[in-house]
Coordinates of C-alpha atoms and ligand atoms in Angstrom, one line a residue:
X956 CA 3.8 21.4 25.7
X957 CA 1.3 19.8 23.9
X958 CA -1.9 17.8 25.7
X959 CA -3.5 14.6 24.3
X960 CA -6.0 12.1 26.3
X961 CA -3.9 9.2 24.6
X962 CA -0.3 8.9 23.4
X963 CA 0.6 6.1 21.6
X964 CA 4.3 5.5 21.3
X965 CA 5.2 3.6 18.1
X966 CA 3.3 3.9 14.9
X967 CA 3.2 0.0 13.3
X968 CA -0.2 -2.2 13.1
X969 CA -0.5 -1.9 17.3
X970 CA -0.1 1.8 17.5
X971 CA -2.7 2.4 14.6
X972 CA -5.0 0.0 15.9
X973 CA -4.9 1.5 19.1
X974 CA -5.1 5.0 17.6
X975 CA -8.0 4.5 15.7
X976 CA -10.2 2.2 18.6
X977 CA -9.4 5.6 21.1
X978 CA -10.2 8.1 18.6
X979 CA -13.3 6.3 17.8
X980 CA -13.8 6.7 21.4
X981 CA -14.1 10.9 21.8
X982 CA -10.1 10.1 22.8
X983 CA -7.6 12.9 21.5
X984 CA -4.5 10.9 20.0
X985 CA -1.5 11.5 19.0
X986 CA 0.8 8.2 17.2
X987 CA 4.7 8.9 17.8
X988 CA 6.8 7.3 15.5
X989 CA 10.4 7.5 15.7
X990 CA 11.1 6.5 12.0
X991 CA 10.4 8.8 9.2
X992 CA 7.4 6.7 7.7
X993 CA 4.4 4.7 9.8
X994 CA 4.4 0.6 9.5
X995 CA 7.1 -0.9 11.7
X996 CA 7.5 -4.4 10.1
X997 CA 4.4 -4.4 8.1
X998 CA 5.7 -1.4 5.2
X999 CA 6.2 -2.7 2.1
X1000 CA 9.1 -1.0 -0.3
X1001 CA 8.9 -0.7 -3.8
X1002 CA 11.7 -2.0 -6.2
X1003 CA 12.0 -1.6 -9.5
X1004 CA 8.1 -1.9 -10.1
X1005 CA 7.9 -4.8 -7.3
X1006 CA 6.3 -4.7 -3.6
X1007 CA 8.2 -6.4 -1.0
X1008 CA 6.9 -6.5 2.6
X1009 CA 9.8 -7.2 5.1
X1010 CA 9.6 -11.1 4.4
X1011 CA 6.6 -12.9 3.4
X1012 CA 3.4 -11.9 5.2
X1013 CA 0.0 -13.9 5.3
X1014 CA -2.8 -12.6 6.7
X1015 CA -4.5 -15.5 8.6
X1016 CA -8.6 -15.9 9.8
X1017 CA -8.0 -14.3 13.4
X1018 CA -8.0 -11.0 15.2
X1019 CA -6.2 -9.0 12.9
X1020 CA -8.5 -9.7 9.6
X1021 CA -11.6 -9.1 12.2
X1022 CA -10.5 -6.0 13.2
X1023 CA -9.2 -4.5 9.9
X1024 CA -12.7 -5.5 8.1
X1025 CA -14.5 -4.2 11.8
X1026 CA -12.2 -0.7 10.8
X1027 CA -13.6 -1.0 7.0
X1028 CA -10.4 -1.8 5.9
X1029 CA -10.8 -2.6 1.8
X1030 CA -7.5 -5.4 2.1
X1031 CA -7.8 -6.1 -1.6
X1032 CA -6.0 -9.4 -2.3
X1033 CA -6.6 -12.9 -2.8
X1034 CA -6.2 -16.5 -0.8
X1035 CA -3.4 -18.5 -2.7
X1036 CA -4.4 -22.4 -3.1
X1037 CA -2.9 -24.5 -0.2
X1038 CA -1.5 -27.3 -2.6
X1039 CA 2.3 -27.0 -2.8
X1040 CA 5.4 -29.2 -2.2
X1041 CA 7.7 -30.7 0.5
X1042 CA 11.8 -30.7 0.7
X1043 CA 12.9 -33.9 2.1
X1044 CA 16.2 -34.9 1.6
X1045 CA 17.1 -32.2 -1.3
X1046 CA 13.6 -33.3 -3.2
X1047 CA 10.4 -31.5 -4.3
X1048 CA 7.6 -34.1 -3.1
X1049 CA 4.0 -33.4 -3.6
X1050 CA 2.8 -32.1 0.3
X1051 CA -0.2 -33.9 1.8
X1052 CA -2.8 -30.9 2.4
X1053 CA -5.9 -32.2 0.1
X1054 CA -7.4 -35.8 -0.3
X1055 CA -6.0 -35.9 -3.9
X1056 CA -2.0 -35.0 -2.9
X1057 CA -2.9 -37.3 0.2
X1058 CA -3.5 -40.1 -1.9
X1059 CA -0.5 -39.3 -4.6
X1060 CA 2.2 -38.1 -2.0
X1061 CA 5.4 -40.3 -1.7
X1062 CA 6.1 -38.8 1.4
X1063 CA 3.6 -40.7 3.7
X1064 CA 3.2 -44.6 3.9
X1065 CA 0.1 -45.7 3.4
X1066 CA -0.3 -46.1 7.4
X1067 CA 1.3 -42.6 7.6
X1068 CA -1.9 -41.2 5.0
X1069 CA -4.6 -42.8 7.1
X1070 CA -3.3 -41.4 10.0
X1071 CA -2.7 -37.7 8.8
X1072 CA -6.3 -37.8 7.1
X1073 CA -8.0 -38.7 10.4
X1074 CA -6.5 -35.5 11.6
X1075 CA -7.2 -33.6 8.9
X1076 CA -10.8 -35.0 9.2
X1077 CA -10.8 -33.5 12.6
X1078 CA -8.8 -31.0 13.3
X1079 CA -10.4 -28.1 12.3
X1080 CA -12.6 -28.5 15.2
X1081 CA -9.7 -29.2 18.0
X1082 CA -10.3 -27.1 21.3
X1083 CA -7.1 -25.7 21.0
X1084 CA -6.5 -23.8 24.2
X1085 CA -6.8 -27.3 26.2
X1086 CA -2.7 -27.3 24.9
X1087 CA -1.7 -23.9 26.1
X1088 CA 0.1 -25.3 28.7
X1089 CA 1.8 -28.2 27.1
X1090 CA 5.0 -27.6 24.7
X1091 CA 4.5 -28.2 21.1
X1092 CA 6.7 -31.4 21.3
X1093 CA 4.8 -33.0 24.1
X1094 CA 1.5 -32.5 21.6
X1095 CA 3.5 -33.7 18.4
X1096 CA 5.0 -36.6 20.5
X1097 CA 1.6 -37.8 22.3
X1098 CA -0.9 -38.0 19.8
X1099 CA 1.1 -38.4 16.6
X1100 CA 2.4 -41.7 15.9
X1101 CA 3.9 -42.2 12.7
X1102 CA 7.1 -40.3 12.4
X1103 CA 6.8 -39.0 8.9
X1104 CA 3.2 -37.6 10.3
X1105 CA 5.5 -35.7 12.9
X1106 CA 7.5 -34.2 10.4
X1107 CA 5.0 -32.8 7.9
X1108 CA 3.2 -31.3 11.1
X1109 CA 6.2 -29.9 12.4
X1110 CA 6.7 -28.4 9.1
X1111 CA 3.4 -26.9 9.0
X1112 CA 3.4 -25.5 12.6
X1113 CA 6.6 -23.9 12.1
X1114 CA 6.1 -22.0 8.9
X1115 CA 2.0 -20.6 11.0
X1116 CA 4.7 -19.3 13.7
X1117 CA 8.0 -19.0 12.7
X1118 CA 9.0 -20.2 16.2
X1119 CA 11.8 -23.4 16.0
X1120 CA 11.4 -23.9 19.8
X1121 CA 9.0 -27.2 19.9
X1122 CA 10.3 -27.8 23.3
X1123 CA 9.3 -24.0 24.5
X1124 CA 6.4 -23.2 21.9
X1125 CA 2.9 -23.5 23.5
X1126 CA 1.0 -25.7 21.7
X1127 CA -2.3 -24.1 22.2
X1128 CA -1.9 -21.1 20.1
X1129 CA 0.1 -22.6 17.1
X1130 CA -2.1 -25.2 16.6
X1131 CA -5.4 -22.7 16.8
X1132 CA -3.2 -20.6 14.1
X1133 CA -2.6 -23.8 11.9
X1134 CA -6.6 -24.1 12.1
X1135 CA -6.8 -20.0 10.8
X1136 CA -4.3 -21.2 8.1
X1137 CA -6.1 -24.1 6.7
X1138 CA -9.1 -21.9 6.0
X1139 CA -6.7 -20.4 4.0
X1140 CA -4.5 -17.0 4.2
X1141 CA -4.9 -13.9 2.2
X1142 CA -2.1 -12.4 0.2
X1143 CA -2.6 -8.1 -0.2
X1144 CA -2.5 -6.7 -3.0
X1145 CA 0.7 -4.3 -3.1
X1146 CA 1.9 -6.2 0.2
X1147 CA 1.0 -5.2 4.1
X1148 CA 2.3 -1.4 3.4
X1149 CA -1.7 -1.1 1.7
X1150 CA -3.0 -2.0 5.4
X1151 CA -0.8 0.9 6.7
X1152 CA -2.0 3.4 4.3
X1153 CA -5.9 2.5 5.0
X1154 CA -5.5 2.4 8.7
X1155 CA -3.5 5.6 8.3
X1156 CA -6.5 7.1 6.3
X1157 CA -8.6 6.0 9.0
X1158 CA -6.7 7.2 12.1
X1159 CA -6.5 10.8 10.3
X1160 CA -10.0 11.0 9.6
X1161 CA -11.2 10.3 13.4
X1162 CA -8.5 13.4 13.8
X1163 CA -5.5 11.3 15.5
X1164 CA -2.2 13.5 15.5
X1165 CA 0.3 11.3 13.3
X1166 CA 4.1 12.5 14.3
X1167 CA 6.9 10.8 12.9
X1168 CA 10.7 11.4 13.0
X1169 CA 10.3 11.7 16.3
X1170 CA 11.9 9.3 18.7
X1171 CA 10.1 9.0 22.0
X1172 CA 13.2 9.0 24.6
X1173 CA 11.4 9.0 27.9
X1174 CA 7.9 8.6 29.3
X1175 CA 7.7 10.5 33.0
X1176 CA 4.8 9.4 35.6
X1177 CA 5.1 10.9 39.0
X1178 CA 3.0 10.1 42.1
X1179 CA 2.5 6.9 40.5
X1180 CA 0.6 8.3 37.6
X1181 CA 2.1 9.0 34.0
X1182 CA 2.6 12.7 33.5
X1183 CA 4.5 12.9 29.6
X1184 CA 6.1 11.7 26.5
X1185 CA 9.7 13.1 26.1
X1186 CA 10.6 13.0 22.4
X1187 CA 14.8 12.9 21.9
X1188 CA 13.9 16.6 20.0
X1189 CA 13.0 17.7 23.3
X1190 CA 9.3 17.7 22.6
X1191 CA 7.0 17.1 25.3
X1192 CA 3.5 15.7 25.1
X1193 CA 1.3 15.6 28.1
X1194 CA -0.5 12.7 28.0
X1195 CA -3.1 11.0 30.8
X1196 CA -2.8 7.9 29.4
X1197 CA 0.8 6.1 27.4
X1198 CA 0.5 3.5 25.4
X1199 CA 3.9 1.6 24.8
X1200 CA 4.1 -0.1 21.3
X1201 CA 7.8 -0.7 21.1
X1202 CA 9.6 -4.2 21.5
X1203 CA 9.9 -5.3 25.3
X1204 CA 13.8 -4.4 26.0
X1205 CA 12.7 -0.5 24.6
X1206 CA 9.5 -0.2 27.0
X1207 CA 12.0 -0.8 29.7
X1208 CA 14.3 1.6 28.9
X1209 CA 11.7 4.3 28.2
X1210 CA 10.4 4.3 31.7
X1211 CA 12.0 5.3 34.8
X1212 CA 12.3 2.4 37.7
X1213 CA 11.3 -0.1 35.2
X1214 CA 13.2 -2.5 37.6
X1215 CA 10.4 -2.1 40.0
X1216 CA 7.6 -2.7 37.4
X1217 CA 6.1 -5.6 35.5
X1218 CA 8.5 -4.2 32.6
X1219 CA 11.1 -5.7 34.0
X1220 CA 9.4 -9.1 34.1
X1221 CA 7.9 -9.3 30.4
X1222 CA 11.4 -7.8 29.3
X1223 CA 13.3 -10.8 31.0
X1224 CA 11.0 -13.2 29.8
X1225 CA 10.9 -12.5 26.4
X1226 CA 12.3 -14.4 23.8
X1227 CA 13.0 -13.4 20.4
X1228 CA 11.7 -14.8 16.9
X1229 CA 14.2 -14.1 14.2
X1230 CA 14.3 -15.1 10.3
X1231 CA 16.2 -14.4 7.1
X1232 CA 14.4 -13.6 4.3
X1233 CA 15.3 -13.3 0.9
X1234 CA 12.4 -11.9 -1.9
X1235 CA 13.0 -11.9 -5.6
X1236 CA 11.3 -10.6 -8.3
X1237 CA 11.3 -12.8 -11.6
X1238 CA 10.0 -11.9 -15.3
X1239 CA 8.9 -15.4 -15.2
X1240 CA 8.9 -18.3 -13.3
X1241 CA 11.1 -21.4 -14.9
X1242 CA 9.2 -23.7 -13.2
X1243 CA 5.6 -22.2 -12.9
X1244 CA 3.8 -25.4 -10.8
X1245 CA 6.6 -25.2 -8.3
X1246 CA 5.1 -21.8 -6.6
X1247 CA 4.8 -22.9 -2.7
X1248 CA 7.0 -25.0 -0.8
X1249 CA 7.4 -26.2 2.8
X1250 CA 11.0 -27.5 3.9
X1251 CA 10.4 -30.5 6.2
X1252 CA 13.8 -31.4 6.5
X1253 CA 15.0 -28.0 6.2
X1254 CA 13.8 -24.6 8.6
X1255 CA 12.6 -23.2 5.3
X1256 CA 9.6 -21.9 3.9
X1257 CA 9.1 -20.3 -0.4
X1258 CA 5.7 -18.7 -1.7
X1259 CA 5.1 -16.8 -4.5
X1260 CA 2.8 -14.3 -3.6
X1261 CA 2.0 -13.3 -7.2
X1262 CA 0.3 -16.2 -7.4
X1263 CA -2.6 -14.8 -5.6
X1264 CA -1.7 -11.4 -5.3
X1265 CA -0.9 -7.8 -7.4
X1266 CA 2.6 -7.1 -6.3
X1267 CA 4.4 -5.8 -9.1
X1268 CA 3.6 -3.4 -11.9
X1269 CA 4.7 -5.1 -14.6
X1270 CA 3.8 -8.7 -13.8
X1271 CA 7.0 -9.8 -12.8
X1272 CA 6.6 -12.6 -10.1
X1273 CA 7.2 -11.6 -6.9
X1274 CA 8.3 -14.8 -4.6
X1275 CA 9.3 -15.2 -0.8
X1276 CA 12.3 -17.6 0.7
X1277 CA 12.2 -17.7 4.6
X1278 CA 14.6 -19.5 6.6
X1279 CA 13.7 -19.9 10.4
X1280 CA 16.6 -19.4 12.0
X1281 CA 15.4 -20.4 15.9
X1282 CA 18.7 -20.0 18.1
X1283 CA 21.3 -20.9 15.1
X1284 CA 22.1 -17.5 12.5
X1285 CA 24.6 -17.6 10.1
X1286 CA 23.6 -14.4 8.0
X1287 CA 26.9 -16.5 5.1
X1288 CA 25.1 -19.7 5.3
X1289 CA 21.3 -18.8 5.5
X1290 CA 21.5 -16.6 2.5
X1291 CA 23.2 -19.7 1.0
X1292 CA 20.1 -22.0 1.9
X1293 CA 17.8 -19.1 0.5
X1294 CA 19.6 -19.5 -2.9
X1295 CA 20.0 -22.9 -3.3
X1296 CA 16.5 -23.3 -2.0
X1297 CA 15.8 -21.0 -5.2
X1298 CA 17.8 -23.6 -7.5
X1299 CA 16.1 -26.4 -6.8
X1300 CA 12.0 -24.6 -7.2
X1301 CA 13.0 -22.2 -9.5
X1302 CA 16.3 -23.7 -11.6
X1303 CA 17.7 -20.7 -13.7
X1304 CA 16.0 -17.9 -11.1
X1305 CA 19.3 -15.9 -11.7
X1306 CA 18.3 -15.1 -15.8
X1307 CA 15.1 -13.9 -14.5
X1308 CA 15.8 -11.2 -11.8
X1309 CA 14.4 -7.8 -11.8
X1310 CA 15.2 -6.8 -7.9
X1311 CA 15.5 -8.4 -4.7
X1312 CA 16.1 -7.8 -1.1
X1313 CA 18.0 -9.6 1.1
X1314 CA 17.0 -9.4 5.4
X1315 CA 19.8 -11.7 6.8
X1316 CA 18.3 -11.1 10.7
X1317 CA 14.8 -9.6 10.7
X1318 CA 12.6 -10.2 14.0
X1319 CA 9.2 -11.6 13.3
X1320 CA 8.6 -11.4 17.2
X1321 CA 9.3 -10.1 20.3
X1322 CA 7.7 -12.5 22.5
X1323 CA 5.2 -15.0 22.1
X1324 CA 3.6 -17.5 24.4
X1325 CA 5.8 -20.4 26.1
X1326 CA 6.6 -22.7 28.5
X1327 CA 9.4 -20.1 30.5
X1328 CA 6.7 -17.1 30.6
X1329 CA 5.5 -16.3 33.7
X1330 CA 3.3 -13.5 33.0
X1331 CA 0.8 -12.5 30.2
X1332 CA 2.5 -8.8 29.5
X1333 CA -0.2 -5.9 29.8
X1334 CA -2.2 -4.4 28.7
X1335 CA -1.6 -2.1 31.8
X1336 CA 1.5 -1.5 33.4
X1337 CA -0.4 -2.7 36.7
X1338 CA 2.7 0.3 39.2
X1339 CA 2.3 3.2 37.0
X1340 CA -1.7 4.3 36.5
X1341 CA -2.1 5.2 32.8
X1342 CA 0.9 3.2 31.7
X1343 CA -0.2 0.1 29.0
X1344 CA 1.9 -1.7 26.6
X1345 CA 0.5 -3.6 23.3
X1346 CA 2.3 -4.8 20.2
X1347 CA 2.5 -8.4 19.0
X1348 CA 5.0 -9.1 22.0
X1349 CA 2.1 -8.3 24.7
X1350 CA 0.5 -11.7 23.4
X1351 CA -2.0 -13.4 25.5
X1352 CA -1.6 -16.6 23.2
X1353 CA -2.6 -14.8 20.1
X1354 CA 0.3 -15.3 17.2
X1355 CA 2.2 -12.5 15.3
X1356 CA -0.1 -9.5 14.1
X1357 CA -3.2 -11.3 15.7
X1358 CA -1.4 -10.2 18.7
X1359 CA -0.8 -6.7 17.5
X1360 CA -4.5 -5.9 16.8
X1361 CA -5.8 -7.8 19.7
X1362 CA -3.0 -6.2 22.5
X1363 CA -4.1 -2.8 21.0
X1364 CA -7.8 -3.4 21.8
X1365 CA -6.8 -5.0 25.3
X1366 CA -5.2 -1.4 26.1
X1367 CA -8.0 1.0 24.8
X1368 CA -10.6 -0.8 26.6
X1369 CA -8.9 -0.7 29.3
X1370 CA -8.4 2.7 29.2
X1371 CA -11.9 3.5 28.7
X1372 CA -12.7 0.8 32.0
X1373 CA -10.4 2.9 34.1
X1374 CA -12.1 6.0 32.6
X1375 CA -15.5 4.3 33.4
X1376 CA -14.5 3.6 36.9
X1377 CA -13.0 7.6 37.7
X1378 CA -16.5 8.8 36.5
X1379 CA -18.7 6.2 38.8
X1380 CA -16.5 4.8 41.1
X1381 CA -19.4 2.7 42.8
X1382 CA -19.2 0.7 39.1
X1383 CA -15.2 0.1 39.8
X1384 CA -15.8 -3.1 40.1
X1385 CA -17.3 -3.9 36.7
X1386 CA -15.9 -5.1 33.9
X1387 CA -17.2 -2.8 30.8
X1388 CA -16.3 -4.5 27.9
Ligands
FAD2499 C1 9.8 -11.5 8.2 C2 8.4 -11.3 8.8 C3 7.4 -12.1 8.4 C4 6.1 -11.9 9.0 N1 5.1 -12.6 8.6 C5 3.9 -12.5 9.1 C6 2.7 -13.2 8.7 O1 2.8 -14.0 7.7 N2 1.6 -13.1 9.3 C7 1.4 -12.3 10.4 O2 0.3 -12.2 10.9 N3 2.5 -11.5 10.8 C8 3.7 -11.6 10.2 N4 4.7 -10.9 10.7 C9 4.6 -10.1 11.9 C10 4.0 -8.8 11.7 O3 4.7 -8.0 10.7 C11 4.1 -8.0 13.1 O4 3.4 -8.8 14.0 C12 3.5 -6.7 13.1 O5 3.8 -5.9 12.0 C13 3.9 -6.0 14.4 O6 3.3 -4.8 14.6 P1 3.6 -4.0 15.9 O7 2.9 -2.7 15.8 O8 3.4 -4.8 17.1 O9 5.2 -3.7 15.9 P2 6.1 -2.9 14.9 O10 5.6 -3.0 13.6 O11 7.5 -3.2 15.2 O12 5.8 -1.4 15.4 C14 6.5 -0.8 16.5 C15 6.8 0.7 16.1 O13 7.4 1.3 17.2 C16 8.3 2.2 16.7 N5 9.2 2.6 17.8 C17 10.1 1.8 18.5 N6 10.7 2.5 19.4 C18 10.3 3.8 19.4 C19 10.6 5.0 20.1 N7 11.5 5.0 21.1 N8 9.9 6.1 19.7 C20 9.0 6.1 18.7 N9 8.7 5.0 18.0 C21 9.3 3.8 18.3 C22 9.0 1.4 15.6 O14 9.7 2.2 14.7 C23 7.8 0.7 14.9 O15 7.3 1.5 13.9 C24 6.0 -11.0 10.1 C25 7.1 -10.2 10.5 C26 8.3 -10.4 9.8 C27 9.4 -9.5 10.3

């Protein structure tokens, strides 16, 4: 039997982040992963000289790039320009995101340009969260007019969230996203796998425990109070406190009565974000001004990350072809959209291929804030003292890996309030972070 103050189950961005932020804390740690490498979706694999992440991955100006440079995280990289294209009705059209491809864009009437450049003007200073409890659709719908003003910002909003669920997206926290993405995204050099290996680094040096290969199967609490983690090896680690990094549906089958928990609730609620995604690696690019590309028309998104980051070792281009699939997958037809969506950037792609990898079904999130949620999951596991979950699905509004950084934190400080309040129990009350 081993004994830890803190187990974390799961060893992607949340269980590191959450490793680290306890550690940091006097906390002894152990990270379980059940995979034979840490990362979850953020590794990056290495083909043929080229670095693909699972899918494209942007880091954007929230919680996530606050916390890794708060961690002294190095995240060497650069910020691709914003200018790109549009696909409307199989065309490349210049896409409206400065005052110069405002002006030039055949995509907007002239009505349509003054309108989006009023918002432009103004948006970066929305107060966002006054839309959390609206849909996306009721925001597009009530303060856009023109129609071809609708598209473009559906476009845009999709391809910060990956959600195609305007009716059931929360508008609050996509359009505070699309804010972090106009201040422009950074692209990593050698793709998000170089985040894991620094916050790695950093986890070992504060003296976390980093097992992997090792599936949690069970997590035991008795008298109301969480007692260990049971590994499918048989191992047992004692633990006074669990946190739960894996996807909703897994939580709940970790933890005994789950039924008679909030578990049950955030696992019912949940709703799942899937894509397809399609990288290539190219000796050259036929069509080198054609680099980024929003579909408006089309659930589909293209970036070559090259173009601001080192991905490859021999300075082959490494680009990214994302289709959204929202409730509709067709793993025939998507990877048929990825290619021909390939043809018409990058005609002749095919004579240029060194690798690529194809992820016909890959989920970009568990759970994410919308209109059928009734709860805001974690971080504790309010029946079972000691019992927290985090990961980008125990969102309170933040978006993809924001919510993974910022669901970790959530957990350890609570943790360390709970802590706070078994030392001096007069202070229960107070709130110490
Ligand atoms: C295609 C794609 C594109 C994306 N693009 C972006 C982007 O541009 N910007 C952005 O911010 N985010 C993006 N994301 C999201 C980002 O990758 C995730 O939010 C983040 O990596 C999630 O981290 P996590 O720790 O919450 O979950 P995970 O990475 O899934 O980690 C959970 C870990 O738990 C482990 N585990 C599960 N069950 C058990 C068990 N029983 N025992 C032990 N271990 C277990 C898993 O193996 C996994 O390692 C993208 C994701 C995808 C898939």
């Amino acid at each position: 039997m081993q004994k830890y103050d803190i187990a974390v189950v799961g060893g992607g961005v949340a269980g590191l982040t959450a490793a680290i932020y306890a550690a940091k804390a006097g906390k002894q740690t152990i990270v379980i992963e059940k995979q034979d490498r840490l990362g979850g979706r953020a590794v990056s694999n290495k083909k043929k000289g080229a670095y693909f992440n699972l899918g494209g991955h942007a880091l954007y100006h929230g919680d996530a790039l606050a916390t890794f440079r708060e961690l002294g995280l190095s995240l060497q990289g650069n910020q691709p320009s914003i200018d790109g294209y549009g696909i409307w009705k199989g065309k490349l059209l210049t896409m409206p995101m400065s005052v110069k491809s405002l002006l030039t864009t055949p995509l907007l009437s002239w009505k349509g340009k003054m309108e989006l450049a009023s918002w432009l003007a103004k948006f970066g200073k929305l107060d966002t969260h006054r839309y959390d409890q609206i849909s996306l659709r009721e925001w597009i719908e009530s303060n856009l007019h023109d129609p071809m003003v609708r598209n473009v910002f559906y476009a845009l909003l999709r391809t910060a969230s990956y959600v195609v669920a305007p009716d059931m997206q929360a508008a609050g926290p996509v359009l505070q996203q699309l804010q972090h993405s106009l201040q422009g995204v950074l692209y990593l050099d050698r793709g998000w796998g170089a985040i894991i290996d620094e916050l790695r680094e950093i986890a070992v040096k504060h003296g976390v425990r980093m097992l992997t290969s090792s599936k949690v199967v069970a997590t035991e609490h008795r008298d109301g109070a969480v007692q260990h983690v049971r590994c499918e090896d048989g191992t047992l680690v004692e633990a006074k406190h669990i946190i739960l990094t894996a996807p909703p549906a897994v939580a709940h089958q970790l933890v005994l009565n789950a039924e008679a928990t909030a578990l049950h609730a955030w696992r019912e609620q949940a709703i799942e974000i899937t894509a397809a995604c399609l990288d290539v690696a190219l000796r050259r690019l036929p069509k080198p001004k054609q680099q980024f590309v929003y579909g408006i028309d089309q659930t589909i998104f293209l970036s070559n990350q090259s173009r601001a980051a080192y991905l490859s070792d021999d300075g082959a281009q490494v680009i990214s072809v994302i289709k959204y699939q929202g409730e509709k997958k067709n793993p025939d037809k998507d990877l048929q959209d990825l290619e021909q969506t390939l043809d018409l950037v990058q005609p002749g792609w095919r004579d240029e291929l060194v690798a690529k990898q194809y992820l016909p079904h890959v989920t970009v999130c568990h759970d994410f804030l919308h209109m059928r949620r009734q709860h805001q999951p974690g971080p504790a596991v309010p029946e079972i003292s000691g019992l927290y979950v985090a990961g980008e699905w125990a969102s309170h509004g933040e978006l993809l890996v924001d919510a993974a950084t910022a669901s970790a934190k959530r957990a350890i400080q609570c943790v360390l309030a709970l802590e706070y309040s078994e030392r001096k129990p007069e202070n229960a009350h107070r709130n110490i972070v």
